Structures are given as C-alpha cells and as structure tokens.
Coordinates of C-alpha atoms in Angstrom, one line a residue:
M1 CA -0.1 -0.1 0.1
L2 CA 1.6 3.4 -0.9
N3 CA 1.4 6.3 1.3
T4 CA 1.6 8.9 -1.7
V5 CA -1.3 11.1 -2.0
V6 CA -2.5 10.8 -5.5
P7 CA -4.1 13.8 -7.0
R8 CA -7.2 13.3 -9.5
C9 CA -6.0 12.7 -12.9
E10 CA -7.7 13.6 -16.1
S11 CA -5.9 11.1 -18.2
L12 CA -3.6 8.1 -18.1
V13 CA -0.6 10.1 -19.6
E14 CA -1.2 12.7 -16.5
F15 CA -1.4 9.8 -14.2
A16 CA 1.8 8.2 -15.6
S17 CA 3.9 11.5 -15.2
F18 CA 2.9 12.0 -11.8
A19 CA 3.3 8.1 -10.5
G20 CA 6.1 7.0 -12.8
P21 CA 5.9 3.9 -15.1
A22 CA 6.5 1.4 -12.2
T23 CA 3.4 2.3 -10.0
V24 CA 0.9 2.1 -13.0
P25 CA 0.4 -1.5 -12.9
D26 CA -0.3 -1.3 -9.2
L27 CA -2.4 1.8 -9.0
F28 CA -4.5 2.5 -11.9
V29 CA -6.4 -0.2 -14.0
P30 CA -9.0 1.8 -16.0
R31 CA -12.6 0.8 -15.7
P32 CA -15.8 2.6 -17.4
F33 CA -16.8 4.5 -14.4
D34 CA -13.2 6.2 -14.3
M35 CA -13.6 7.5 -18.1
P36 CA -15.1 10.8 -19.1
E37 CA -17.6 10.6 -22.0
L38 CA -15.5 9.9 -25.2
A39 CA -15.8 12.4 -28.1
G40 CA -14.2 9.4 -30.1
P41 CA -12.6 6.0 -29.5
A42 CA -10.3 6.9 -26.4
Q43 CA -9.8 10.5 -27.5
P44 CA -8.8 11.8 -24.2
F45 CA -6.3 9.2 -23.4
V46 CA -4.5 9.0 -26.5
N47 CA -2.7 12.0 -28.4
A48 CA -2.9 11.6 -32.1
N49 CA 0.7 13.2 -32.1
R50 CA 1.9 10.4 -29.6
S51 CA 3.9 7.6 -31.5
R52 CA 2.6 4.3 -31.9
S53 CA 5.4 2.6 -29.9
T54 CA 4.5 4.9 -27.2
Q55 CA 1.0 3.9 -27.2
L56 CA 1.7 0.2 -27.4
T57 CA 4.1 0.5 -24.3
M58 CA 1.5 2.4 -22.4
A59 CA -1.0 -0.5 -23.1
R60 CA 1.5 -3.2 -21.8
Q61 CA 2.0 -1.0 -18.7
C62 CA -1.7 -0.9 -17.9
K63 CA -2.1 -4.9 -18.6
V64 CA -5.3 -4.3 -20.5
A65 CA -4.3 -4.2 -23.9
A66 CA -6.5 -7.4 -24.7
D67 CA -9.4 -5.8 -22.9
P68 CA -12.0 -4.1 -25.1
E69 CA -12.4 -1.5 -22.2
C70 CA -9.0 -0.3 -22.6
P71 CA -8.8 3.1 -24.4
I72 CA -5.6 2.5 -26.2
T73 CA -7.0 -1.0 -27.7
A74 CA -10.1 1.1 -28.6
A75 CA -8.0 3.5 -30.3
R76 CA -6.2 0.7 -32.4
T77 CA -9.4 -1.0 -33.4
F78 CA -10.7 2.2 -34.9
G79 CA -7.6 2.8 -36.6
H80 CA -6.1 6.1 -35.0
Q81 CA -2.4 6.0 -35.9
E82 CA 0.4 8.5 -36.3
G83 CA -0.3 10.8 -39.3
R84 CA -3.1 8.7 -40.6
A85 CA -6.7 9.1 -41.3
P86 CA -8.9 6.4 -39.5
V87 CA -9.1 3.1 -41.5
L88 CA -12.5 2.0 -42.6
D89 CA -14.1 0.0 -40.0
F90 CA -16.5 -3.0 -40.6
G91 CA -19.6 -1.0 -40.0
S92 CA -18.8 1.6 -42.6
L93 CA -18.1 -1.3 -44.9
L94 CA -21.5 -2.7 -44.4
L95 CA -23.3 0.7 -44.7
A96 CA -21.3 1.2 -48.0
T97 CA -22.5 -2.1 -48.9
A98 CA -26.3 -1.3 -48.2
L99 CA -25.8 1.9 -50.2
S100 CA -24.4 0.1 -53.2
G101 CA -27.0 -2.4 -53.0
A102 CA -30.0 0.1 -52.9
C103 CA -28.6 2.0 -55.8
L104 CA -28.4 -1.2 -57.7
S105 CA -31.9 -2.0 -56.8
G106 CA -32.9 1.4 -58.1
T107 CA -31.1 0.8 -61.4
L108 CA -33.0 -2.4 -61.8
V109 CA -36.4 -1.1 -61.1
A110 CA -35.6 1.7 -63.8
I111 CA -34.7 -1.1 -66.3
W112 CA -37.9 -3.2 -65.6
L113 CA -40.1 0.3 -66.2
T114 CA -38.7 0.2 -69.8
A115 CA -39.4 -3.3 -70.3
R116 CA -42.1 -4.8 -67.9
Q117 CA -42.0 -8.1 -69.7
S118 CA -38.8 -8.9 -67.9
R119 CA -40.4 -9.8 -64.5
F120 CA -37.3 -11.3 -63.2
V121 CA -35.5 -7.9 -63.1
L122 CA -38.2 -6.6 -60.8
T123 CA -37.9 -9.5 -58.7
M124 CA -34.1 -9.3 -58.5
A125 CA -34.6 -5.6 -57.3
V126 CA -36.8 -6.8 -54.6
G127 CA -34.4 -9.4 -53.8
I128 CA -31.4 -7.1 -53.4
L129 CA -33.5 -4.6 -51.5
L130 CA -34.4 -7.3 -48.9
L131 CA -30.6 -8.0 -48.6
V132 CA -29.7 -4.3 -48.3
T133 CA -32.6 -3.9 -45.4
H134 CA -30.9 -7.0 -43.8
V135 CA -27.4 -5.6 -44.0
I136 CA -28.6 -2.5 -42.2
A137 CA -30.5 -4.8 -39.8
F138 CA -27.2 -6.6 -39.2
W139 CA -25.3 -3.6 -38.3
L140 CA -27.6 -2.2 -36.0
Y141 CA -27.8 -5.6 -34.2
G142 CA -24.0 -5.5 -33.9
R143 CA -24.5 -2.0 -32.0
H144 CA -27.7 -2.7 -30.1
A145 CA -28.8 -6.2 -30.0
S146 CA -32.2 -6.9 -29.5
S147 CA -34.5 -10.0 -29.9
W148 CA -37.1 -8.4 -32.6
L149 CA -34.1 -6.9 -34.6
G150 CA -32.5 -10.3 -34.5
Q151 CA -35.6 -12.0 -35.7
G152 CA -36.1 -9.6 -38.6
M153 CA -32.4 -9.5 -39.7
L154 CA -32.3 -13.3 -40.1
A155 CA -35.8 -13.5 -41.8
L156 CA -34.8 -10.7 -44.4
L157 CA -31.6 -12.7 -45.0
V158 CA -33.2 -16.0 -46.1
A159 CA -36.1 -14.1 -47.7
G160 CA -33.9 -11.9 -49.7
F161 CA -31.8 -14.8 -51.1
F162 CA -35.0 -16.7 -51.9
V163 CA -36.4 -13.8 -53.8
V164 CA -32.8 -13.6 -55.7
F165 CA -33.5 -17.3 -56.5
T166 CA -37.1 -16.8 -57.7
S167 CA -35.6 -14.2 -60.0
A168 CA -33.1 -16.7 -61.5
D169 CA -35.9 -19.3 -61.8
Q170 CA -38.0 -16.7 -63.5
Y171 CA -35.5 -16.1 -66.2
I172 CA -34.6 -20.0 -66.8
E173 CA -38.2 -20.8 -66.3
R174 CA -37.6 -24.1 -64.4
G175 CA -40.5 -23.8 -62.0
W176 CA -38.6 -24.6 -59.0
S177 CA -39.2 -21.7 -56.8
K178 CA -42.9 -22.3 -56.5
P179 CA -42.7 -25.9 -54.5
A180 CA -39.9 -24.4 -52.5
T181 CA -42.0 -21.4 -51.2
L182 CA -43.6 -23.4 -48.2
P183 CA -40.4 -24.9 -46.8
I184 CA -38.7 -21.5 -47.0
I185 CA -41.4 -19.9 -45.1
A186 CA -41.3 -22.8 -42.5
I187 CA -37.4 -22.2 -42.0
I188 CA -38.1 -18.7 -41.7
A189 CA -40.6 -19.2 -39.0
L190 CA -38.4 -21.7 -37.3
T191 CA -35.4 -19.0 -37.3
V192 CA -37.7 -16.1 -35.9
V193 CA -38.9 -18.7 -33.2
V194 CA -35.6 -19.8 -32.1
T195 CA -34.2 -16.3 -32.0
A196 CA -37.1 -15.0 -29.9
A197 CA -36.2 -17.6 -27.3
G198 CA -32.9 -16.2 -26.9
F199 CA -30.9 -18.7 -28.9
D200 CA -29.7 -16.3 -31.6
G201 CA -26.6 -18.2 -32.3
V202 CA -28.9 -21.1 -33.4
G203 CA -31.0 -18.8 -35.3
F204 CA -27.8 -17.8 -37.4
V205 CA -27.0 -21.3 -38.0
I206 CA -30.4 -22.3 -39.5
A207 CA -30.3 -19.0 -41.5
Y208 CA -26.9 -19.7 -42.8
L209 CA -27.6 -23.2 -43.8
A210 CA -30.9 -22.2 -45.4
V211 CA -29.0 -19.8 -47.6
T212 CA -26.3 -22.1 -48.5
G213 CA -29.2 -24.6 -49.7
I214 CA -30.9 -21.8 -51.6
L215 CA -27.6 -20.8 -53.5
V216 CA -26.8 -24.5 -54.1
M217 CA -30.4 -24.6 -55.8
T218 CA -29.7 -21.7 -57.6
A219 CA -26.2 -22.9 -59.2
T220 CA -28.0 -26.2 -59.9
A221 CA -30.6 -24.7 -61.8
F222 CA -28.6 -22.5 -64.0
W223 CA -26.2 -25.5 -64.5
T224 CA -28.6 -27.8 -65.4
S225 CA -30.7 -25.6 -68.0
T226 CA -30.4 -26.1 -71.7
E227 CA -32.0 -22.5 -72.3
V228 CA -29.2 -20.4 -70.8
D229 CA -26.2 -19.2 -73.0
R230 CA -23.3 -21.5 -71.7
R231 CA -21.1 -18.1 -71.5
V232 CA -22.8 -17.1 -68.4
L233 CA -23.0 -20.5 -66.6
A234 CA -19.3 -20.2 -65.4
P235 CA -19.6 -16.8 -63.6
V236 CA -23.0 -17.6 -62.1
S237 CA -21.7 -21.0 -60.9
L238 CA -18.8 -19.2 -59.4
L239 CA -20.7 -16.5 -57.6
T240 CA -23.4 -18.7 -56.1
G241 CA -20.9 -21.5 -55.4
S242 CA -18.4 -19.3 -53.5
S243 CA -21.3 -17.6 -51.6
A244 CA -22.7 -21.0 -50.6
I245 CA -19.4 -22.2 -49.2
S246 CA -18.9 -18.8 -47.3
F247 CA -22.3 -19.2 -45.3
A248 CA -21.7 -22.7 -44.6
L249 CA -18.1 -21.9 -43.3
C250 CA -20.1 -19.3 -41.0
A251 CA -22.5 -22.0 -39.9
F252 CA -19.7 -24.3 -39.2
V253 CA -17.7 -22.1 -37.1
I254 CA -20.5 -21.2 -34.7
I255 CA -21.5 -25.0 -34.3
R256 CA -17.7 -25.7 -33.7
Q257 CA -17.6 -22.9 -30.9
K258 CA -21.0 -23.8 -29.8
Q259 CA -22.0 -20.4 -29.7
W260 CA -25.8 -21.1 -29.2
V261 CA -26.4 -17.7 -27.4
L262 CA -24.4 -14.7 -29.1
G263 CA -26.2 -11.5 -27.9
S264 CA -24.5 -9.7 -31.1
V265 CA -23.4 -10.5 -34.5
P266 CA -21.0 -13.3 -34.8
R267 CA -17.2 -12.3 -35.0
N268 CA -14.9 -14.7 -36.6
W269 CA -12.8 -15.2 -39.6
A270 CA -15.6 -16.8 -41.7
E271 CA -17.8 -13.8 -41.1
D272 CA -14.9 -11.5 -42.5
V273 CA -14.7 -14.0 -45.4
N274 CA -18.4 -14.0 -46.0
T275 CA -18.6 -10.3 -45.9
V276 CA -16.1 -9.9 -48.9
V277 CA -17.8 -12.6 -50.8
V278 CA -21.3 -11.4 -50.5
V279 CA -20.2 -7.9 -51.1
A280 CA -18.8 -9.2 -54.4
C281 CA -21.5 -11.5 -55.1
M282 CA -24.2 -8.8 -54.5
T283 CA -22.7 -6.5 -57.1
A284 CA -21.9 -9.1 -59.6
L285 CA -25.6 -10.4 -59.4
G286 CA -26.8 -7.3 -60.5
A287 CA -24.5 -6.6 -63.1
L288 CA -25.5 -10.1 -64.4
T289 CA -29.1 -9.5 -64.2
I290 CA -28.5 -6.7 -66.4
S291 CA -26.5 -8.7 -69.0
F292 CA -29.3 -11.1 -68.6
H293 CA -32.0 -8.7 -69.4
H294 CA -29.8 -7.6 -72.4
L295 CA -29.5 -11.1 -73.7
R296 CA -33.3 -11.7 -73.2
T297 CA -34.2 -8.6 -75.2
Q298 CA -31.7 -9.6 -78.0
S299 CA -33.3 -13.1 -78.2
R300 CA -36.7 -11.7 -78.3
L301 CA -35.9 -9.3 -81.0
T302 CA -34.1 -12.1 -83.1
E303 CA -37.1 -14.3 -82.6
E304 CA -39.5 -11.7 -83.8
T305 CA -37.4 -11.1 -86.8
L306 CA -37.4 -14.7 -87.7
T307 CA -40.9 -15.5 -86.9
D308 CA -44.2 -14.8 -88.8
P309 CA -46.5 -12.8 -86.8
L310 CA -49.8 -13.9 -88.3
T311 CA -49.3 -17.8 -88.0
G312 CA -46.5 -17.8 -85.3
L313 CA -44.3 -20.0 -87.6
M314 CA -40.7 -19.3 -88.8
N315 CA -40.5 -17.1 -91.7
R316 CA -38.3 -17.2 -95.1
R317 CA -35.6 -15.4 -93.3
A318 CA -35.5 -18.1 -90.7
L319 CA -35.3 -20.7 -93.4
N320 CA -32.4 -19.1 -95.0
S321 CA -30.7 -18.3 -91.5
L322 CA -31.0 -22.0 -90.5
H323 CA -30.5 -23.8 -93.7
A324 CA -28.6 -21.5 -96.0
N325 CA -25.5 -23.8 -95.5
T326 CA -27.4 -27.1 -94.7
S327 CA -26.3 -29.9 -97.3
F328 CA -29.4 -31.9 -98.1
G329 CA -28.5 -35.7 -98.2
Q330 CA -30.3 -39.0 -97.7
R331 CA -33.1 -39.0 -95.4
M332 CA -33.8 -35.3 -95.8
A333 CA -36.4 -33.5 -97.7
L334 CA -38.0 -30.1 -98.5
A335 CA -41.7 -29.5 -99.1
M336 CA -43.4 -26.7 -100.6
V337 CA -47.1 -26.5 -99.6
D338 CA -49.7 -24.3 -101.2
L339 CA -53.2 -23.5 -100.0
D340 CA -55.6 -24.2 -102.9
H341 CA -57.8 -21.4 -104.1
F342 CA -56.8 -19.1 -101.3
K343 CA -57.4 -16.0 -103.7
R344 CA -61.1 -17.0 -104.0
T345 CA -61.3 -17.7 -100.4
N346 CA -60.2 -14.1 -99.7
D347 CA -62.3 -12.6 -102.3
V348 CA -65.4 -14.4 -101.1
F349 CA -65.1 -14.7 -97.6
G350 CA -63.0 -11.8 -96.8
H351 CA -59.3 -11.4 -95.6
A352 CA -60.2 -12.0 -92.1
V353 CA -61.4 -15.5 -92.8
G354 CA -58.5 -15.9 -94.8
D355 CA -56.2 -15.0 -91.8
R356 CA -57.9 -17.5 -89.9
V357 CA -57.6 -20.3 -92.6
L358 CA -53.8 -19.5 -92.5
Q359 CA -53.8 -19.9 -88.8
R360 CA -55.7 -23.2 -88.9
F361 CA -53.0 -24.5 -91.2
A362 CA -50.2 -23.2 -89.2
D363 CA -51.7 -24.9 -86.0
I364 CA -51.9 -28.4 -87.9
V365 CA -48.3 -28.0 -88.9
R366 CA -47.3 -27.3 -85.4
R367 CA -49.3 -30.3 -84.1
Q368 CA -47.3 -32.6 -86.7
S369 CA -43.9 -31.2 -85.9
R370 CA -41.7 -33.1 -83.9
Q371 CA -37.9 -33.9 -84.1
G372 CA -36.9 -33.3 -87.5
V373 CA -39.9 -31.6 -88.9
E374 CA -39.7 -27.7 -89.0
G375 CA -42.3 -25.6 -90.7
F376 CA -42.1 -22.0 -92.3
R377 CA -44.3 -19.5 -93.8
L378 CA -42.6 -18.1 -97.0
G379 CA -45.3 -15.6 -97.9
G380 CA -49.0 -15.3 -98.6
E381 CA -50.6 -18.9 -98.8
E382 CA -47.2 -20.6 -99.4
F383 CA -45.4 -22.7 -96.9
A384 CA -42.2 -24.8 -96.7
I385 CA -41.6 -28.0 -94.4
V386 CA -38.1 -29.3 -93.8
I387 CA -37.9 -32.7 -93.0
S388 CA -34.9 -34.6 -91.8
G389 CA -34.1 -38.1 -90.3
M390 CA -36.8 -39.9 -91.9
S391 CA -37.2 -42.4 -94.6
T392 CA -39.1 -41.7 -97.7
L393 CA -42.2 -43.3 -96.5
E394 CA -42.3 -41.7 -93.5
I395 CA -41.8 -38.3 -95.2
Y396 CA -44.8 -39.0 -97.2
E397 CA -46.9 -39.9 -94.3
V398 CA -46.1 -36.7 -92.5
L399 CA -47.4 -34.8 -95.3
R400 CA -50.4 -36.9 -95.8
K401 CA -51.3 -36.4 -92.4
I402 CA -50.9 -32.6 -92.8
G403 CA -52.9 -32.4 -95.8
A404 CA -55.7 -34.8 -94.4
S405 CA -56.0 -32.9 -91.1
F406 CA -56.2 -29.6 -93.0
G407 CA -58.9 -31.0 -95.3
A408 CA -61.0 -31.9 -92.3
E409 CA -60.8 -28.6 -90.8
V410 CA -64.1 -26.5 -91.1
V411 CA -64.0 -22.7 -90.5
A412 CA -67.2 -21.1 -89.8
T413 CA -68.1 -18.1 -91.7
K414 CA -71.3 -15.8 -92.3
L415 CA -71.7 -17.6 -95.6
G416 CA -71.5 -20.9 -94.2
P417 CA -68.9 -23.6 -93.2
L418 CA -65.5 -23.4 -95.3
R419 CA -63.3 -26.2 -96.1
S420 CA -59.8 -25.9 -97.7
T421 CA -57.2 -28.0 -99.1
V422 CA -53.6 -28.0 -99.8
S423 CA -51.4 -28.9 -102.6
A424 CA -47.7 -30.1 -102.0
G425 CA -44.6 -30.6 -103.9
V426 CA -41.6 -32.5 -102.2
C427 CA -37.8 -32.6 -103.1
F428 CA -35.7 -35.5 -101.5
G429 CA -32.1 -35.1 -100.7
S430 CA -29.5 -37.1 -102.6
D431 CA -26.1 -38.5 -102.1
E432 CA -24.8 -35.3 -104.0
A433 CA -26.0 -33.2 -101.0
R434 CA -28.1 -30.6 -102.5
S435 CA -28.2 -27.0 -101.7
L436 CA -31.0 -25.1 -100.1
E437 CA -31.6 -23.2 -103.4
Q438 CA -31.8 -26.8 -105.3
M439 CA -34.2 -28.1 -102.9
L440 CA -36.5 -25.0 -103.1
L441 CA -36.7 -25.2 -107.0
G442 CA -37.0 -28.9 -107.1
A443 CA -40.1 -28.5 -104.6
D444 CA -41.5 -25.5 -106.4
V445 CA -41.6 -27.7 -109.7
A446 CA -43.3 -30.4 -107.8
L447 CA -45.8 -28.2 -106.4
Y448 CA -46.7 -27.0 -109.8
A449 CA -47.1 -30.7 -111.0
A450 CA -49.4 -31.3 -108.1
K451 CA -51.6 -28.3 -108.7
R452 CA -51.8 -29.4 -112.7
A453 CA -52.8 -33.0 -111.4
G454 CA -55.9 -31.4 -109.8
R455 CA -54.7 -30.0 -106.6
N456 CA -55.2 -31.5 -102.9
R457 CA -52.3 -33.8 -104.0
V458 CA -48.5 -34.3 -103.1
A459 CA -46.0 -34.6 -105.9
T460 CA -42.4 -35.4 -106.3
A461 CA -39.7 -33.5 -107.8
G462 CA -37.1 -35.3 -110.4
P463 CA -37.9 -37.6 -113.3
A464 CA -39.9 -40.7 -112.9
D465 CA -37.2 -43.2 -112.5
C466 CA -35.4 -41.3 -109.7
D467 CA -35.4 -42.5 -106.2
G468 CA -38.4 -41.6 -104.1
Y469 CA -40.5 -40.5 -107.2
R470 CA -44.2 -41.1 -107.0
E471 CA -47.3 -40.3 -109.2
P472 CA -49.2 -37.2 -107.5
Q473 CA -51.3 -38.8 -104.7
L474 CA -54.4 -37.6 -103.2
L475 CA -54.0 -36.0 -99.8
F476 CA -57.6 -35.4 -98.7
A477 CA -60.4 -37.5 -100.1

C-alpha cells in the first residue's frame, strides 16, 4: 500500500507522469466509470501526435491491451495511427454495401419500367432490396442487440436470397421456386421462433444453412438449364458456389464454437470472408441481371425477326438463316405447300377469314411437328416444311397427315362452313448433297405438278425413275 497522496488525474498520460511507470500496474486499471465521455474512441487518453510505440508501451504497462475497455485498444481498433486518417471499419463497410445495393436495386427497377415483360429484373431488384435491409439490420444488431431486431435480420436474410433465387427461376423458367416457397416460409418461421427464445446463435446457424441450400439450388438450376447461354454459366456458378461455401463456413464456425447464444453479431474469420464474398456477389448479381436482360431482349428481337407474326411459324428469313449452309442428303426432304384457291377464299369470305384459314393450317403443321420437322411461312399462302432423319415413306406419311388434317378442318363463316385443301411438292435430298436453293427449286416444280394434277395432292420432284418418285397422290378424300 503506497502512502503517496494521488491527485485526481484527467488522463492516463497525466497519471503516468505523476506516479512513474513502475507504479502504473499497481495503482491504475481503467474501468468504464473512471473514464469521461469520449468524443471519439479513447480520444482524451490517446494523443494523436504520440508515436505508435509509445501507445503500445502504455498498453502493456496498464495490462489491458487485450481488454476491449482499454482506451488504447479502442483507439487501435478504430485505426487512430500516427499521421493517418482512421481506417474504414467493419460498420462503414456494411453501410457502404447497403448504399451500393440500394442504388443497384433502383437501377434494376428503372430498367424494368422500360421493359415490363422482364419480370425477373423486378424480382431481382426486390431481392437485393431485402438483402440491403438485412445488412442495415445486421449493422444495428451489432451495435444494439435486441430480440426483435435479430428476428427481422435473419428473416430478411433468408427471404432476400430466396427472392433472388425466384428471379433466377423466372429467367430460366424451371418452375422450382413455387414448390420451394412453403419450406422456406417454414424455415423463416423456425428461425424467428428460435431467435425470440434467446438462442440467436442457433438462429444464425439455421439461416446460414438455409441460404447455403438456396444458393446451391440457384447454381444447380443454372447449370442444368438448356436454355441459358453457356457463357454465363461459369460466372453464375462461381458466384453462387463461393457464396454458398462462405455461408456454410459461417454456420460451421458457430457450431464448432458452440455459440448458441451470441447477444450480438458473430465475430470470426468466416464472417470476414463471408462479408467480402457477399459484397462481390451482390454487385456481380446486379451486373449479371442487367446482362441477362440484354440477352433476353436480344433473343426476343431475334425471335420476332425470324417469326411470322400472323401464324407464329418461322419465316423465309429463318429458313435462310437455319438452312442456307445445309447440305440436303439422304433421309432429308423439303416440301413446298400451297393453300388451294386461297385468292378466291379471300375474295368471297374476306381477308379476316383468310387469316383464320392460314392460322388453322399453321396450327396443324405445329401439331405434326416433332424432332426433324420444321414449318416455315414463305409468304401469302405458301409454306415450306423441312424434314430430316426420316425415310421416304415416313416423309410421305407426315405430308399426308398434314393434308388430311387440314382438309377435315371446318372454318365457320357468315356464308356458311368453309373447307380448304392444300397442294404439296416434295424434293428429296441426294447423295450429292443438294443446297437449299436446289431443294426449293425442285419442290416448287413438284408443287406446280401437283396443282396441274388437280390440286389436293402431293407430287415428287425429279424424273419418274429417280429414288422416291411417286405419281401425284391425293391428300384428302
């Protein structure tokens, strides 16, 4: 026990100058009630002009360098160093992430307003906004933990990633999000109940594992989709896969350390890794969503360019695009089909009825279409059908079914029921591998032969002794 009268000291530095370094460990261990209100992290105790080595020495002398209450430790935590501005802390990083995500969500909403048919863009905007709200709640929970805040934070985390998954599902049209909705709602409810009971560590584990599963489903949906451009599979799989691993690691660390009750946000190396990965993932997800929108728009424009708007069949441009370089060999054929007396149908019944007749024929072609059968509207009442991978008899059977089905169709009009027939000319491929132009020319000659034979018939191009040649045959009796 010292007999020295110790005056009231306003700072650790003042006290050290009075008592001497040797007496500091025995006389002064700072506690919260010994400290005045701080204008910054330990500002009255640490002079900004004091060297870092002096600060560390003082920390060792007061034996509280590892104590979070230590003013010098607090100063080091918040990055007060000699001649430097404070380093960006964890909270600032979270808020910057939230601001970036909010801007990204607003950008996606603006894109959706110009193209409302792209529902997945709006869904992604909602998902990112939910995750932004989660980030803010996560930051608040780390400062002032409360049960209701923890419940909302974890619910927002799971809901946000599930909405992101729903956006991906809308884009690739797999239909996986609907059956997964009820299980996700059940998981969110379980997380809320566990957290409300005071086991927020368990709540974090459940939420992290749920997000891991959602991200794995997202990666699987993209990887197994046949409609997605393979160029986007690698970045999407990398992003979702790395994010899933980071969330799984966060859950693993909490379980391993048995932190069932935290009272704050988890603090460990896995959380640090997860923060970096998720920040990158959120930014990249927005960029990929914009890229997906552009790809979908480009695909839709291409489809409209290659599709006949009246019948929905592909047009002449599509035929040239798909088969301009095709070599028509054995087991391939091209048929030209023309609706009989179509001009008279328009003149007598009107063009509206004529359009309905064209649409009926296109529907029949689509019903008969399967692997190796493609229908095209070349213009007016003229159509082309490309058939591949079939024998001569099978090709004739396809054309016969189309002609018979169309002949049996009845279109109701003001003047009474209307029936129509078609004539077809077919040109078969050969060992010499004919070009598209040669096939069209041969099929056109055969079509006129079918018309000369009385219409409602299918005729074959080429001389009578060539392979596949048949006399014009009746299509609908």
